[in-house]
Coordinates of C-alpha atoms and ligand atoms in Angstrom, one line a residue:
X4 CA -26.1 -0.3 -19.7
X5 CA -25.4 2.1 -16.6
X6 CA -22.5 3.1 -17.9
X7 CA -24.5 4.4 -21.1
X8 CA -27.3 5.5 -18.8
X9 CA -25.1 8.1 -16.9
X10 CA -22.5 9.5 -20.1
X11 CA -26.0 10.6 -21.4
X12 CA -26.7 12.6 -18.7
X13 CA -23.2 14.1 -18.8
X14 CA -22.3 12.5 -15.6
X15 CA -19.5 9.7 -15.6
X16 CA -20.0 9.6 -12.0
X17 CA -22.3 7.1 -10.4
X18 CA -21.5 8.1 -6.8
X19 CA -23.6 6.7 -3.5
X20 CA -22.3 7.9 -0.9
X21 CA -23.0 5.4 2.0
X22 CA -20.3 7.2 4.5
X23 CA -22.6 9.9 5.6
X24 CA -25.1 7.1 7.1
X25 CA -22.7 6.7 10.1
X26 CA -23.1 9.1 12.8
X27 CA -21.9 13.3 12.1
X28 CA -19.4 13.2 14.1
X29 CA -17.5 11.1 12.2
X30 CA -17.0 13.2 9.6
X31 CA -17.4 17.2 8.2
X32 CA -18.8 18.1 5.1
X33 CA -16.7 20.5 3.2
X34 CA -15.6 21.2 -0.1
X35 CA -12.0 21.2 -1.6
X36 CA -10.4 24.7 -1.2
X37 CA -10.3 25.6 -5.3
X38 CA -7.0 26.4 -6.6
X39 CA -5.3 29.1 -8.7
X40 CA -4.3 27.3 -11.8
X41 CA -5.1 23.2 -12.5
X42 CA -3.4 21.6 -14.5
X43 CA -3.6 18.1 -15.8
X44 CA -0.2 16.3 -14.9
X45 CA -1.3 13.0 -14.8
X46 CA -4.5 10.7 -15.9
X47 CA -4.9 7.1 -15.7
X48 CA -7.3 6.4 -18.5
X49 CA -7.1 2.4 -17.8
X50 CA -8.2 3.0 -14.3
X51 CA -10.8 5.2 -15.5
X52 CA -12.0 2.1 -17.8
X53 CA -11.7 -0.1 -15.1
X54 CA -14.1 1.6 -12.8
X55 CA -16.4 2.5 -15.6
X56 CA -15.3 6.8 -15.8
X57 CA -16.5 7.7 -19.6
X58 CA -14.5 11.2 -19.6
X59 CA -14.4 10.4 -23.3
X60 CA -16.0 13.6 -24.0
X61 CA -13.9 15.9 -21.3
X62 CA -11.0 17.8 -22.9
X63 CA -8.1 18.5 -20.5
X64 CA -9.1 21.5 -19.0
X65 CA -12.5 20.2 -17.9
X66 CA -10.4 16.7 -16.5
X67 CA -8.1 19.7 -14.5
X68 CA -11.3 21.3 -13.3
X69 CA -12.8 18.2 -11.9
X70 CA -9.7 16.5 -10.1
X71 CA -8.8 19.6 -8.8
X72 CA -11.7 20.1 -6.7
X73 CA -12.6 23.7 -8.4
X74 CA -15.9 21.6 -9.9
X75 CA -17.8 19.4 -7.7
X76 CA -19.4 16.3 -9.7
X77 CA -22.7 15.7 -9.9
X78 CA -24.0 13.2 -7.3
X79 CA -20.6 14.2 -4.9
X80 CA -21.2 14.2 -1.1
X81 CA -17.7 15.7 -0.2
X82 CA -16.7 15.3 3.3
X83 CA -13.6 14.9 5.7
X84 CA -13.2 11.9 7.6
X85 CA -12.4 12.1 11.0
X86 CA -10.4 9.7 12.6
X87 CA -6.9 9.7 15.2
X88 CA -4.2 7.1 15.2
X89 CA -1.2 5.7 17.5
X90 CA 1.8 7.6 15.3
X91 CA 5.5 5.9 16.3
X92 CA 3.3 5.0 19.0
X93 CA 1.8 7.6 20.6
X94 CA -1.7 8.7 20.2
X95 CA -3.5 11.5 19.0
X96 CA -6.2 13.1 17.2
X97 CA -6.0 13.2 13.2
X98 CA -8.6 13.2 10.6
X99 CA -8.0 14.4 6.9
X100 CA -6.2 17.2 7.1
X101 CA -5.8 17.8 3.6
X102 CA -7.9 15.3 2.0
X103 CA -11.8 15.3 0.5
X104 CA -13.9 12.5 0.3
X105 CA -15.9 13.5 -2.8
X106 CA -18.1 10.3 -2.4
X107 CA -18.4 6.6 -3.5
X108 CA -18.3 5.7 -7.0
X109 CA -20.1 2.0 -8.1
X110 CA -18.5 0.7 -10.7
X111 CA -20.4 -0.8 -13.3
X112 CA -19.4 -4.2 -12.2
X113 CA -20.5 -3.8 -8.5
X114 CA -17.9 -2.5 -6.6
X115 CA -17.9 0.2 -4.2
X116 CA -14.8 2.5 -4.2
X117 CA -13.6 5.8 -2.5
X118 CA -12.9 9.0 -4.6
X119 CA -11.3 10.9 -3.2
X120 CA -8.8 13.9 -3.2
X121 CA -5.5 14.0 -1.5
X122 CA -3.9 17.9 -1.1
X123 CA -7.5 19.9 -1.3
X124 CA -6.8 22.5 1.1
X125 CA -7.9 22.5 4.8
X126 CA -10.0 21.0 6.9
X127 CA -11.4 21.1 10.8
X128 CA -8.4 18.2 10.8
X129 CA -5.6 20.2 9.6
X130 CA -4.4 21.0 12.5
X131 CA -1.0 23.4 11.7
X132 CA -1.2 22.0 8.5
X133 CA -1.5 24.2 4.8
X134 CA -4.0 21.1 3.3
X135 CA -2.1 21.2 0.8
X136 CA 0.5 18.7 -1.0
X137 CA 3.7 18.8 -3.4
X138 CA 3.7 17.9 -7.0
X139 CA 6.3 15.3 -5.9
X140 CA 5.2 13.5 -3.4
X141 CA 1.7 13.1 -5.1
X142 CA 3.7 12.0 -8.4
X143 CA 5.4 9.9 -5.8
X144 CA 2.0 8.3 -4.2
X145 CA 0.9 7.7 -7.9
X146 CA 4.0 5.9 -9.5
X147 CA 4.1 3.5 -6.6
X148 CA 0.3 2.9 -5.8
X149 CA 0.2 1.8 -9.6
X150 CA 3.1 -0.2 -9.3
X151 CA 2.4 -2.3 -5.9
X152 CA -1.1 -3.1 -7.9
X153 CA 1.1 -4.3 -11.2
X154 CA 2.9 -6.5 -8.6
X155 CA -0.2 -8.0 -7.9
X156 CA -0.7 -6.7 -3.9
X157 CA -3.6 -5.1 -3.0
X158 CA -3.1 -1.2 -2.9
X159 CA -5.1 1.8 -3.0
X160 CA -5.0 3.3 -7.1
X161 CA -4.1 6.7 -8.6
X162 CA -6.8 8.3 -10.7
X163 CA -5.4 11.5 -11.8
X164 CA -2.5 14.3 -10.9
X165 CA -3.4 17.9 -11.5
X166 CA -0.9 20.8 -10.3
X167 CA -2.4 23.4 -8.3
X168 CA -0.4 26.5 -9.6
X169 CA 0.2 27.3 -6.1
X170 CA 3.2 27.2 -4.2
X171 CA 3.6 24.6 -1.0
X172 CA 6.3 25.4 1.6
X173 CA 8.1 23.1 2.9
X174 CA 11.9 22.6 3.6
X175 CA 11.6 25.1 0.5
X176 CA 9.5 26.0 -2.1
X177 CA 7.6 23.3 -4.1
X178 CA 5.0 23.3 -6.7
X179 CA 0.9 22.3 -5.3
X180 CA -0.4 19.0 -6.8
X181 CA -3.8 17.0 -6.1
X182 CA -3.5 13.5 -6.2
X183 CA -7.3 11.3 -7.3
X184 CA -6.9 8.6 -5.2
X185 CA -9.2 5.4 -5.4
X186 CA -9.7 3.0 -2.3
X187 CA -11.9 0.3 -1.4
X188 CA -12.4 2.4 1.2
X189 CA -10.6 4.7 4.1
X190 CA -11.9 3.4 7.0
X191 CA -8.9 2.8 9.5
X192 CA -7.7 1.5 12.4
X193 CA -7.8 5.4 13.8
X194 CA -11.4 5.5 12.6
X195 CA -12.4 3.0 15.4
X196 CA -9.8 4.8 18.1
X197 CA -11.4 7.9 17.6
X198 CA -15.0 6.6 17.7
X199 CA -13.7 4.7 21.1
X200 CA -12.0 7.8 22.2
X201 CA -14.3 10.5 21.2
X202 CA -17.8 9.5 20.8
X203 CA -19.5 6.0 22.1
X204 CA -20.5 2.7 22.1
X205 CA -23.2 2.9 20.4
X206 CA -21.2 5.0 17.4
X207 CA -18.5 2.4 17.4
X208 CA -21.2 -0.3 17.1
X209 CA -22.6 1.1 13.6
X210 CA -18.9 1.7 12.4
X211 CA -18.4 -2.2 13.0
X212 CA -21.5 -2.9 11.4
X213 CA -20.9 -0.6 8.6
X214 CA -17.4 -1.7 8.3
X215 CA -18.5 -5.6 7.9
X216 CA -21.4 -5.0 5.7
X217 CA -19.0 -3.1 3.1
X218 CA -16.3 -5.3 3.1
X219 CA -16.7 -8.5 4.7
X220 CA -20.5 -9.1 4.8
X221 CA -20.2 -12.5 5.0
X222 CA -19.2 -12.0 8.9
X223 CA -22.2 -9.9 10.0
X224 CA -23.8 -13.1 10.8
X225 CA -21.5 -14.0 13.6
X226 CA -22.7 -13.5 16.9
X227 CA -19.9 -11.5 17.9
X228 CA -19.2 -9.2 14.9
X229 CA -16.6 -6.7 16.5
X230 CA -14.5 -10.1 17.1
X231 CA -15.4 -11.6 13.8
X232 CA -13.7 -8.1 12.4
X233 CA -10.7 -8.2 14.4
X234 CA -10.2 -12.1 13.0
X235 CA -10.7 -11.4 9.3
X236 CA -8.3 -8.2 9.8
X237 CA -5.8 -10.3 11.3
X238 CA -5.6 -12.5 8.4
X239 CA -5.8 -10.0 5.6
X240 CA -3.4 -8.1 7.2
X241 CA -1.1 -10.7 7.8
X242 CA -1.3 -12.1 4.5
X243 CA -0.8 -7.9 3.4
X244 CA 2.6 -7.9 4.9
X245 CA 3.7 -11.3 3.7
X246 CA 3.3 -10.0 0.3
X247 CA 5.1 -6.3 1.3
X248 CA 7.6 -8.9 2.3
X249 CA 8.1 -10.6 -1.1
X250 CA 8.7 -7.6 -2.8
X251 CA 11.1 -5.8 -0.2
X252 CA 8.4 -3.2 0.3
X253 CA 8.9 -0.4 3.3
X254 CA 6.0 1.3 3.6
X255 CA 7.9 3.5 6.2
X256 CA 4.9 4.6 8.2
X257 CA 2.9 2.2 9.7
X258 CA 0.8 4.2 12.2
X259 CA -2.5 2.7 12.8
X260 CA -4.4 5.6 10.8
X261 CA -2.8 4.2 7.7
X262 CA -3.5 0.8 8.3
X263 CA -6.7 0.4 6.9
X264 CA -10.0 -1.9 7.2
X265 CA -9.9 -3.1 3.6
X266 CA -6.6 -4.6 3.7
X267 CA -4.9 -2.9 0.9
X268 CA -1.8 -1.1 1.1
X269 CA -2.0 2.7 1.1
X270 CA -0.8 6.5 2.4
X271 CA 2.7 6.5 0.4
X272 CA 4.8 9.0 2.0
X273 CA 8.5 8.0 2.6
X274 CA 7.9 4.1 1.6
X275 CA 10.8 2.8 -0.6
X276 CA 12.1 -1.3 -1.9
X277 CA 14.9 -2.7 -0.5
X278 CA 17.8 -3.4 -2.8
X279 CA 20.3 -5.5 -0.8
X280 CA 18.9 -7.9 1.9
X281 CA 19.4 -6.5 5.4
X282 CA 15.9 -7.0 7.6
X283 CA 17.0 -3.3 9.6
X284 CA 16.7 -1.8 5.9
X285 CA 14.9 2.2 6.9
X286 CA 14.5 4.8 4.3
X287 CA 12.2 7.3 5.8
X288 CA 14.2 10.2 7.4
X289 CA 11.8 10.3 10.7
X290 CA 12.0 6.8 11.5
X291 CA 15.5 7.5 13.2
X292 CA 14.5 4.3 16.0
X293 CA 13.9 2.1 12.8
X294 CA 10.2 0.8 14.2
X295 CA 9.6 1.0 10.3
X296 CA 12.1 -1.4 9.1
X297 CA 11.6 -4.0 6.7
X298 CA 12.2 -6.9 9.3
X299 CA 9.8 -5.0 11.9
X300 CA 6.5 -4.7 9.3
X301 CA 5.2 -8.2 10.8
X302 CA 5.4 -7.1 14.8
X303 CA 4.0 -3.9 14.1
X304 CA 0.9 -4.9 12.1
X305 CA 0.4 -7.4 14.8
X306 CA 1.2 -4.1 17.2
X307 CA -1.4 -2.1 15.3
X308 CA -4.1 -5.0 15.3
X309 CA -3.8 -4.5 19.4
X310 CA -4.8 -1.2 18.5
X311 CA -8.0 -2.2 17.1
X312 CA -8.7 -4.8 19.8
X313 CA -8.1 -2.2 22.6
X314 CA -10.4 -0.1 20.5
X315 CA -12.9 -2.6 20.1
X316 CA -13.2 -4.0 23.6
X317 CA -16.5 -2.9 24.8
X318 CA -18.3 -4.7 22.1
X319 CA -16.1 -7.4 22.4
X320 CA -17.7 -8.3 25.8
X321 CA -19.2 -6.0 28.3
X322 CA -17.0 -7.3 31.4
X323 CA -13.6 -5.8 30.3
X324 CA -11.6 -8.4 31.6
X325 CA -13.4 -11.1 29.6
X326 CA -13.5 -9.1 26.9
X327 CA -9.2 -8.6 27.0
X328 CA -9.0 -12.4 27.0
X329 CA -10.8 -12.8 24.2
X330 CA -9.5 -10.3 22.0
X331 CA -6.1 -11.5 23.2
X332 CA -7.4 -15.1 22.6
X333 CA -7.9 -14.0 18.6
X334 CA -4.5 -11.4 18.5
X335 CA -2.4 -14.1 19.4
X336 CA -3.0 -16.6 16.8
X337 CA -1.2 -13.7 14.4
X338 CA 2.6 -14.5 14.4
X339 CA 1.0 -18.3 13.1
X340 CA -0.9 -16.7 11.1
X341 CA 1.7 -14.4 9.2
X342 CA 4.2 -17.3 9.0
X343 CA 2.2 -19.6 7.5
X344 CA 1.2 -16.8 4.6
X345 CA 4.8 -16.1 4.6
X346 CA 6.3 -19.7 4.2
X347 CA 4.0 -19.9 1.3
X348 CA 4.9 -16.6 0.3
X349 CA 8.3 -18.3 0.1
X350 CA 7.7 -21.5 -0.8
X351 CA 6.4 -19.6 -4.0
X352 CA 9.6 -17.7 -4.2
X353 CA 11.8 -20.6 -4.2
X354 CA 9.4 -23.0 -6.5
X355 CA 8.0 -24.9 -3.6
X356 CA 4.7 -26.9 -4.1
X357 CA 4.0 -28.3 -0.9
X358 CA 5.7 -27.8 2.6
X359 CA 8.4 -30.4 3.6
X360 CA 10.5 -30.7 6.8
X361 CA 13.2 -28.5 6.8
X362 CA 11.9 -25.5 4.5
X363 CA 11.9 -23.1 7.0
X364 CA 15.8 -23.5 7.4
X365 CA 16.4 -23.4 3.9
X366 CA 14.8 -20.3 3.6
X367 CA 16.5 -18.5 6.2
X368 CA 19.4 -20.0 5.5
X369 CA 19.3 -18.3 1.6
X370 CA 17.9 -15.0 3.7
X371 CA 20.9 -15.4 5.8
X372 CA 23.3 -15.6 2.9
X373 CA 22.3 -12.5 1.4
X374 CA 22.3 -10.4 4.5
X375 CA 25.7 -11.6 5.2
X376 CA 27.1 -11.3 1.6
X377 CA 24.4 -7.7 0.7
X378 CA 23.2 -9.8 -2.4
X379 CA 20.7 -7.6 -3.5
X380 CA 17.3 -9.0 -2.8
X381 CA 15.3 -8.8 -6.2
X382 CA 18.1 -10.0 -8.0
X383 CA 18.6 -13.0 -6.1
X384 CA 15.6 -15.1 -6.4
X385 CA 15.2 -12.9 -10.3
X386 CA 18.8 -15.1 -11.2
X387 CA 17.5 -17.6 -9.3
X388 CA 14.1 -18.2 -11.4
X389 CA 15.0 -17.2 -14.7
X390 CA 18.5 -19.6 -14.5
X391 CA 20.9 -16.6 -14.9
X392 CA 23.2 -16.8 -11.8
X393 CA 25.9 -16.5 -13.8
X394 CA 25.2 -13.4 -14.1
X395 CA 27.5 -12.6 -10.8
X396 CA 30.4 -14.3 -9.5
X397 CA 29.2 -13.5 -6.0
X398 CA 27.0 -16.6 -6.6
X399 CA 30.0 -18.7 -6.8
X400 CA 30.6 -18.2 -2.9
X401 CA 30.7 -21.6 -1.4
X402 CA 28.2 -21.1 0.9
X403 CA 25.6 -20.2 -1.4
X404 CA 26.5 -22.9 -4.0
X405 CA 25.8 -25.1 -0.5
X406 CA 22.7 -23.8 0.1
X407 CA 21.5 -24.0 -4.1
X408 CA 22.8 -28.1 -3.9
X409 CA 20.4 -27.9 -1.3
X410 CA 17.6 -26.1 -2.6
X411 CA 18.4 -28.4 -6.4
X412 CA 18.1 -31.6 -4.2
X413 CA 14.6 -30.1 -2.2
X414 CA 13.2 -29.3 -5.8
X415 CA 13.7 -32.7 -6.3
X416 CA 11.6 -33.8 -4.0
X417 CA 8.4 -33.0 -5.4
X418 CA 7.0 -34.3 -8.5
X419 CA 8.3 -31.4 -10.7
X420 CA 11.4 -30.5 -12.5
X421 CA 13.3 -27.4 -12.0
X422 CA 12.0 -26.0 -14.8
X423 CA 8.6 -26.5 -13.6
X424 CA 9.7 -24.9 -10.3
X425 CA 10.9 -21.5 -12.8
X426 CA 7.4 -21.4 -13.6
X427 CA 6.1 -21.0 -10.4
X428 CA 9.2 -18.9 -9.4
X429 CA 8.6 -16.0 -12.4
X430 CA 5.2 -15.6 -10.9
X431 CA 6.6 -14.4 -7.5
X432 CA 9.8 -12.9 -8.4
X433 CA 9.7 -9.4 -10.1
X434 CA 12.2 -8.9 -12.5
X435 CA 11.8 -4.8 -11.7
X436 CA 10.7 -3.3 -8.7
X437 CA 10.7 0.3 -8.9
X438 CA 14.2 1.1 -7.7
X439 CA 14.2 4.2 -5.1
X440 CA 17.5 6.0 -7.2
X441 CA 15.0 5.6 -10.8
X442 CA 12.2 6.5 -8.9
X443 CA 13.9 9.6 -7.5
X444 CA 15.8 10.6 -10.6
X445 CA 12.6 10.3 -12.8
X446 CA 10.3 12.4 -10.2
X447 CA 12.8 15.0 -10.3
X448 CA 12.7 16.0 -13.6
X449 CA 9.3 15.7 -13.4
X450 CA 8.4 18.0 -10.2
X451 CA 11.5 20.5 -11.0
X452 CA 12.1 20.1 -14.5
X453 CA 8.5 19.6 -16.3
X454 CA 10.0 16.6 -18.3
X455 CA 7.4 14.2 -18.0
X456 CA 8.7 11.8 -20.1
X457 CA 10.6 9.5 -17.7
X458 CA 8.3 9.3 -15.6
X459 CA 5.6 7.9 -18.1
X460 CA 8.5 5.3 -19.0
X461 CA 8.7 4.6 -16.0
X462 CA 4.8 4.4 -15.6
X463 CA 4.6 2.0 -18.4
X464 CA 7.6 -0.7 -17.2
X465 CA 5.7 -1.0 -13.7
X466 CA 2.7 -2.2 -15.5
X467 CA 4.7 -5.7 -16.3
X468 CA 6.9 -6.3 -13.1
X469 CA 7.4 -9.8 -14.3
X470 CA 8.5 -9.7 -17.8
X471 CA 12.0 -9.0 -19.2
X472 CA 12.2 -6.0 -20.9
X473 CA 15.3 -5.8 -22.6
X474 CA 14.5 -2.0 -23.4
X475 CA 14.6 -1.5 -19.4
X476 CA 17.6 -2.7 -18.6
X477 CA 19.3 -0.1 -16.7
X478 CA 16.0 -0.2 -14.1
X479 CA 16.7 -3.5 -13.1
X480 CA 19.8 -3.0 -10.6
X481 CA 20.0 -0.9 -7.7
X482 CA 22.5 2.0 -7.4
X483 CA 26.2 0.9 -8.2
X484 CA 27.5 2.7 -5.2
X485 CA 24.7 1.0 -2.9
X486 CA 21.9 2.8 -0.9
X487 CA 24.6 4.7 0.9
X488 CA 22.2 7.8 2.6
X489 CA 19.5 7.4 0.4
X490 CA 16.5 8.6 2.5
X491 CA 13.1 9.5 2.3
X492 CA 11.4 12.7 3.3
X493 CA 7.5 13.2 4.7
X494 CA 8.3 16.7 3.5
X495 CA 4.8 16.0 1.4
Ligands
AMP510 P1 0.2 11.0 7.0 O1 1.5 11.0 7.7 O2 0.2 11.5 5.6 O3 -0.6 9.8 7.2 O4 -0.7 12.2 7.8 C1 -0.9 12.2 9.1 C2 -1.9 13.2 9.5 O5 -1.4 14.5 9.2 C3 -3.2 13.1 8.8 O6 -4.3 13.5 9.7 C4 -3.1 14.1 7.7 O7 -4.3 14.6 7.2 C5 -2.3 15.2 8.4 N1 -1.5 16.0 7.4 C6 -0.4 15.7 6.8 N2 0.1 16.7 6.0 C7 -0.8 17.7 6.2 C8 -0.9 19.1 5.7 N3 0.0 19.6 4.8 N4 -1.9 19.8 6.1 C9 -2.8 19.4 6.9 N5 -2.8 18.1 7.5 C10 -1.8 17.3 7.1
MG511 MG1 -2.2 9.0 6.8

């Protein structure tokens, strides 16, 4: 009914905008810088479903006008968050520097999400910056924000592409792109260093409060809420990386302003999947100490979450030494914590109902085996579950055909058959992650080349990560000649 209530009034939008109740110094309101030419590149019409976004009636011009920027919706409160962040460790002052919070739509089933517009020209947070961002690495963000959701782990959406008609210099010349993107929300762990750093108590005590009640009200009744937040964030992020994990996920830039509050996985720049096993695996061209790595995702959320407790100390307890314990008291429990969501992360991987003495051996034993042998990851437990080991004679090592007697005899050991154990298995193990040389190959021709085709192929397979697609075959492998120097750029 609210959905028909706003379409008639021309306004798909059904924005409150609950961000600008927390103190003005949190934020600035501005509008996007227009642009010279939009153009629709991308629009995801399920998405738009999903949230309840009628644009039925918009042709593609007006759709270009609106996620552009160059038309404000009705009902939009646009802003910049500010907010500063550890980045490879070291901390500084950050906010968006090229990114408009138009508002917060409701969706007609409840939910509160973040509109809100990524390369929109600058801000008081730009810094040196332009504001702006490259058709590439927006088609970039899109592509793998839609496919970490088909995987089934939480992640922040992609709404809509428009090119700017602008150029954006970087290492050269690249065409301007907007990116829609959708969060539960983009509060971070920089949002509660700046507001610790820069303004006071009493500001950080509303951004707790505001940061409970939007997404985990069920903790504003504890009696000590900024601890209560720390606790839920050290489980949802912990159980966030355990599922990065399963997919050989690098987001490649962990800094504590894109770790976020509502647990989802978002900010793509140089993030990339790992083909063969190796836990140093590092894409991004800036992380040349490799804090990034696959292997190091765990100790650096748990790194990051310090962040939040050092930030959140004086609410924690007024004596500061008390207050350390008992943040430390609650930060400790997180290496448990993450290997318990990732032993059933594995235990899911390998077909595992319950937990049995030994497990953890047999899973890093299989780990260990593909490290040592650079069995590619994906395809490994994909054989594994779908019974197609056969597939590759490097399965017919002796050491793995140890280790999958082993695993055979473990299966047995439950209730279940192995084919019961497949079932479970398919559920966890992607047949297609999006492979960083199809990625790369499909976003060129689409940035450089206007073909847009491939990448809406490619769009479409990440929509069923778990189903065979014979059609897709030549997406399922990594690249023949390995990863070799395949690296990512924050050239965004
Ligand atoms: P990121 O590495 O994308 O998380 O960005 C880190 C910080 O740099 C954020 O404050 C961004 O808003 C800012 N930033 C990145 N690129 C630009 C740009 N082209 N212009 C202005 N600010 C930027
Ligand atoms: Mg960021």
């Amino acid at each position: 009914m609210i959905a028909d209530r706003i379409t008639a009034q021309g306004n798909p939008w059904n924005f409150d905008n609950s961000y600008l109740q927390l103190p003005e110094k949190m934020y600035s309101k501005l509008n996007p810088v227009p642009v010279k030419a939009p153009s629709l590149i991308l629009f995801n019409h399920t998405l738009a479903e999903e949230i309840g976004l009628d644009v039925k009636g918009y042709d593609w011009q007006k759709l270009a006008a609106c996620f552009s920027g160059n038309e404000i919706p009705g009902g939009a409160d646009p802003l910049a968050q500010a907010y500063a962040g550890h980045q490879f460790g070291h901390f500084t002052m950050l906010g968006d520097g090229r990114a408009i919070l138009l508002g917060e739509h409701l969706t007609p089933d409840g939910k509160r999400i973040d509109i809100q517009l990524k390369g929109s020209g600058r801000t008081p947070y730009s810094r040196r910056g332009d504001g702006r961002a490259t058709l590439y690495s927006m088609l970039r963000e899109y592509l793998i924000s839609e496919a970490m959701h088909y995987l089934g782990i939480p992640s922040s959406r992609s709404l809509a592409v428009v090119s700017t008609g602008e150029p954006v210099y970087r290492e050269r010349i690249h065409k301007g792109a907007i990116l829609t993107r959708l969060a539960g929300s983009h509060i971070r762990v920089g949002t509660f260093e700046y507001t610790r750093n820069f303004l006071g108590d009493e500001e950080l005590e509303k951004l707790v409060d505001y940061s409970l009640e939007r997404h985990y009200p069920d903790d504003l009744q504890k009696k000590n809420k900024a601890l209560a937040l720390l606790d839920v964030l050290v489980h949802r992020q912990a159980r966030l990386i355990s599922e990065w994990m399963r997919v050989g996920f690098i987001h490649g830039v962990m800094n504590t302003d894109n770790m976020g509050i509502a647990a989802e996985t978002f900010d793509y720049g140089p993030c990339a999947f790992m083909n063969a096993y190796n836990p140093a695996t590092v894409f991004s061209s800036i992380d040349t100490e490799g804090r990034y790595a696959y292997g190091n995702q765990p100790y650096i959320a748990h790194w990051n979450l310090g962040s939040l407790a050092g930030a959140l100390l004086p609410l924690i307890h007024p004596e500061q030494e008390k207050a350390i314990e008992m943040a430390k008291e609650v930060l400790n429990e997180f290496p448990a914590i993450y290997q318990q969501y990732w032993k059933e992360m594995m235990r899911n991987k390998l077909g595992l109902t319950r937990e049995m003495e030994g497990d953890l051996n047999m899973m890093e034993d299989l780990l260990v085996w593909m490290h040592k042998n650079k069995a590619d990851y994906t395809l490994t437990f994909y054989r594994l579950s779908h019974d197609k080991l056969q597939e590759d004679p490097a399965y017919l090592e002796e050491g793995f055909i140890h280790w999958l007697t082993q695993w055979k005899e473990r299966i047995n050991a439950e209730d279940g058959t192995l084919d019961d154990a497949r079932a479970i298995m398919k559920k966890a193990n992607p047949v297609h992650i999006p492979r960083n040389h199809k990625v790369e190959e499909v976003l060129l021709k689409a940035a450089d080349h206007q073909q847009f085709e491939p990448l809406e192929t490619m769009l479409e397979l990440v929509k069923s990560p778990y189903e065979e697609r014979p059609e897709y075959e030549p997406f399922k492998y990594g690249p023949e000649q390995g990863d070799g120097n395949y690296r990512t750029f924050c050239g965004t």
